[in-house]
mmCIF file of C-alpha atoms in Angstrom:
data_model
loop_
_atom_site.group_PDB
_atom_site.id
_atom_site.type_symbol
_atom_site.label_atom_id
_atom_site.label_comp_id
_atom_site.label_asym_id
_atom_site.label_seq_id
_atom_site.Cartn_x
_atom_site.Cartn_y
_atom_site.Cartn_z
ATOM 1 C CA MET A 3 -38.664 192.879 -104.922
ATOM 2 C CA GLN A 4 -38.849 191.750 -101.287
ATOM 3 C CA THR A 5 -39.085 193.288 -97.851
ATOM 4 C CA ARG A 6 -39.904 192.317 -94.294
ATOM 5 C CA PHE A 7 -42.469 194.093 -92.149
ATOM 6 C CA THR A 8 -42.066 193.864 -88.379
ATOM 7 C CA VAL A 9 -45.490 194.095 -86.792
ATOM 8 C CA PRO A 10 -45.907 194.740 -83.063
ATOM 9 C CA THR A 11 -49.050 193.079 -81.721
ATOM 10 C CA ARG A 12 -50.898 193.841 -78.491
ATOM 11 C CA GLY A 13 -51.830 190.279 -77.645
ATOM 12 C CA PRO A 14 -54.746 188.312 -79.070
ATOM 13 C CA GLY A 15 -56.534 189.960 -81.949
ATOM 14 C CA LEU A 16 -56.083 191.489 -85.373
ATOM 15 C CA THR A 17 -53.496 194.143 -86.246
ATOM 16 C CA ASP A 18 -54.125 196.040 -89.477
ATOM 17 C CA ILE A 19 -51.073 196.199 -91.761
ATOM 18 C CA THR A 20 -52.885 197.333 -94.925
ATOM 19 C CA ASP A 21 -51.403 200.838 -95.074
ATOM 20 C CA GLN A 22 -47.828 199.634 -94.502
ATOM 21 C CA VAL A 23 -48.117 197.063 -97.258
ATOM 22 C CA ALA A 24 -49.922 199.454 -99.623
ATOM 23 C CA ASP A 25 -47.165 202.067 -99.214
ATOM 24 C CA TRP A 26 -44.523 199.501 -100.144
ATOM 25 C CA VAL A 27 -46.480 198.093 -103.107
ATOM 26 C CA ARG A 28 -47.176 201.607 -104.417
ATOM 27 C CA GLN A 29 -43.448 202.013 -105.093
ATOM 28 C CA THR A 30 -43.661 199.400 -107.853
ATOM 29 C CA GLY A 31 -46.210 201.270 -109.938
ATOM 30 C CA ARG A 32 -46.728 198.009 -111.825
ATOM 31 C CA ASP A 33 -49.119 195.128 -112.265
ATOM 32 C CA GLY A 34 -48.146 191.920 -110.541
ATOM 33 C CA LEU A 35 -48.727 189.624 -107.616
ATOM 34 C CA LEU A 36 -48.009 190.319 -103.962
ATOM 35 C CA THR A 37 -47.281 187.370 -101.713
ATOM 36 C CA LEU A 38 -47.216 187.818 -97.932
ATOM 37 C CA PHE A 39 -45.918 185.176 -95.528
ATOM 38 C CA ILE A 40 -45.817 185.334 -91.722
ATOM 39 C CA GLN A 41 -42.678 183.769 -90.221
ATOM 40 C CA HIS A 42 -44.351 182.376 -87.107
ATOM 41 C CA THR A 43 -46.321 179.289 -86.077
ATOM 42 C CA SER A 44 -48.582 181.003 -83.545
ATOM 43 C CA ALA A 45 -50.010 183.861 -85.655
ATOM 44 C CA SER A 46 -51.817 184.096 -88.995
ATOM 45 C CA LEU A 47 -52.518 186.464 -91.875
ATOM 46 C CA LEU A 48 -56.043 187.388 -92.934
ATOM 47 C CA VAL A 49 -57.830 189.485 -95.495
ATOM 48 C CA GLN A 50 -60.843 190.653 -93.542
ATOM 49 C CA GLU A 51 -63.412 193.434 -93.263
ATOM 50 C CA ASN A 52 -61.901 196.767 -92.269
ATOM 51 C CA ALA A 53 -65.080 198.835 -91.856
ATOM 52 C CA ASP A 54 -66.657 197.538 -88.650
ATOM 53 C CA PRO A 55 -64.260 196.707 -85.772
ATOM 54 C CA GLU A 56 -66.913 194.370 -84.320
ATOM 55 C CA VAL A 57 -65.940 191.869 -87.040
ATOM 56 C CA GLN A 58 -62.424 191.697 -85.610
ATOM 57 C CA THR A 59 -63.747 191.438 -82.050
ATOM 58 C CA ASP A 60 -66.109 188.624 -83.035
ATOM 59 C CA LEU A 61 -63.420 186.710 -84.944
ATOM 60 C CA ASN A 62 -61.116 186.862 -81.943
ATOM 61 C CA ALA A 63 -63.929 185.744 -79.609
ATOM 62 C CA TYR A 64 -64.915 182.897 -81.942
ATOM 63 C CA PHE A 65 -61.410 181.464 -82.193
ATOM 64 C CA ALA A 66 -60.862 181.877 -78.435
ATOM 65 C CA ARG A 67 -64.010 179.804 -77.890
ATOM 66 C CA LEU A 68 -63.163 177.308 -80.647
ATOM 67 C CA VAL A 69 -59.656 176.662 -79.290
ATOM 68 C CA PRO A 70 -59.465 177.681 -75.606
ATOM 69 C CA PRO A 71 -56.241 177.676 -73.542
ATOM 70 C CA THR A 72 -54.886 174.412 -72.164
ATOM 71 C CA THR A 73 -56.209 175.363 -68.724
ATOM 72 C CA ASP A 74 -59.708 174.650 -70.079
ATOM 73 C CA PRO A 75 -60.732 171.065 -69.167
ATOM 74 C CA ALA A 76 -61.779 170.458 -72.788
ATOM 75 C CA MET A 77 -58.117 170.877 -73.795
ATOM 76 C CA SER A 78 -56.636 168.520 -71.201
ATOM 77 C CA TYR A 79 -55.513 166.080 -73.921
ATOM 78 C CA LEU A 80 -52.850 168.515 -75.213
ATOM 79 C CA THR A 81 -49.268 167.717 -74.240
ATOM 80 C CA HIS A 82 -47.353 170.770 -75.546
ATOM 81 C CA THR A 83 -47.969 172.969 -72.502
ATOM 82 C CA TYR A 84 -44.542 174.063 -71.200
ATOM 83 C CA GLU A 85 -44.613 177.365 -73.137
ATOM 84 C CA GLY A 86 -47.840 178.427 -71.456
ATOM 85 C CA PRO A 87 -51.552 177.630 -71.712
ATOM 86 C CA ASP A 88 -51.962 179.811 -74.823
ATOM 87 C CA ASP A 89 -49.115 178.336 -76.884
ATOM 88 C CA MET A 90 -50.502 175.079 -78.272
ATOM 89 C CA PRO A 91 -53.923 176.643 -78.915
ATOM 90 C CA ALA A 92 -52.085 179.375 -80.863
ATOM 91 C CA HIS A 93 -50.411 176.700 -83.007
ATOM 92 C CA ILE A 94 -53.799 175.080 -83.654
ATOM 93 C CA LYS A 95 -55.330 178.409 -84.707
ATOM 94 C CA ALA A 96 -52.394 179.073 -87.039
ATOM 95 C CA ALA A 97 -52.914 175.602 -88.540
ATOM 96 C CA LEU A 98 -56.576 176.450 -89.227
ATOM 97 C CA LEU A 99 -55.990 179.923 -90.666
ATOM 98 C CA PRO A 100 -53.759 181.139 -93.511
ATOM 99 C CA VAL A 101 -50.107 181.990 -92.952
ATOM 100 C CA SER A 102 -49.677 183.353 -96.479
ATOM 101 C CA LEU A 103 -51.726 185.532 -98.816
ATOM 102 C CA SER A 104 -51.620 186.261 -102.545
ATOM 103 C CA ILE A 105 -53.035 189.616 -103.636
ATOM 104 C CA PRO A 106 -53.199 190.890 -107.224
ATOM 105 C CA VAL A 107 -51.657 194.317 -107.820
ATOM 106 C CA THR A 108 -52.777 196.714 -110.566
ATOM 107 C CA ALA A 109 -50.657 199.780 -111.353
ATOM 108 C CA GLY A 110 -49.049 199.659 -107.911
ATOM 109 C CA ARG A 111 -52.334 199.245 -105.997
ATOM 110 C CA MET A 112 -53.498 196.109 -104.261
ATOM 111 C CA ALA A 113 -56.750 194.839 -105.780
ATOM 112 C CA LEU A 114 -58.496 194.530 -102.413
ATOM 113 C CA GLY A 115 -62.259 194.890 -102.203
ATOM 114 C CA THR A 116 -63.890 198.010 -100.801
ATOM 115 C CA TRP A 117 -64.111 196.719 -97.231
ATOM 116 C CA GLN A 118 -61.014 194.502 -97.169
ATOM 117 C CA GLY A 119 -57.856 194.984 -95.135
ATOM 118 C CA ILE A 120 -54.791 192.868 -94.393
ATOM 119 C CA TYR A 121 -54.308 191.730 -90.800
ATOM 120 C CA VAL A 122 -51.849 189.873 -88.639
ATOM 121 C CA PHE A 123 -53.964 187.706 -86.335
ATOM 122 C CA GLU A 124 -52.061 187.275 -83.073
ATOM 123 C CA HIS A 125 -52.993 184.076 -81.248
ATOM 124 C CA ARG A 126 -50.753 184.418 -78.179
ATOM 125 C CA THR A 127 -51.803 186.226 -74.993
ATOM 126 C CA ALA A 128 -48.708 188.430 -74.730
ATOM 127 C CA PRO A 129 -47.688 191.106 -77.247
ATOM 128 C CA HIS A 130 -45.178 189.956 -79.858
ATOM 129 C CA ARG A 131 -43.157 191.336 -82.754
ATOM 130 C CA ARG A 132 -44.212 189.396 -85.841
ATOM 131 C CA ASN A 133 -42.263 189.286 -89.099
ATOM 132 C CA VAL A 134 -44.186 189.302 -92.361
ATOM 133 C CA MET A 135 -42.195 188.707 -95.551
ATOM 134 C CA ALA A 136 -43.482 190.425 -98.675
ATOM 135 C CA HIS A 137 -42.566 189.472 -102.233
ATOM 136 C CA PHE A 138 -43.752 191.381 -105.300
ATOM 137 C CA SER A 139 -43.414 189.867 -108.745
ATOM 138 C CA GLY A 140 -44.567 191.746 -111.779
#
């Protein structure tokens, strides 16, 4: 069983897709394994805390500081700059973070921990529409 989720993002930060994915997985009613894969090189997928939004804010701030835009003098060595000052840093962030996730499913429910959610982590400055492929095998 496969599907594609199209996720609109609002620019840099985390977009929660847990409910969308859970609704789709629930249809199986079975045990199995869910694999998610984002079809982009400038965004990532994360399982992260969903209780305190400050976690998401801090993650975004940390990665913005870790890999600043190419306009920052510390990034002057980068050569891939023609798509904007946020593009190459977005590729670097996506190289550091996961682009796929594997989540066990029990009786049609993802086996996420109490405070865990699934997020698309947008690394570009502008909003985008991100495609996430989902595959359930069980």
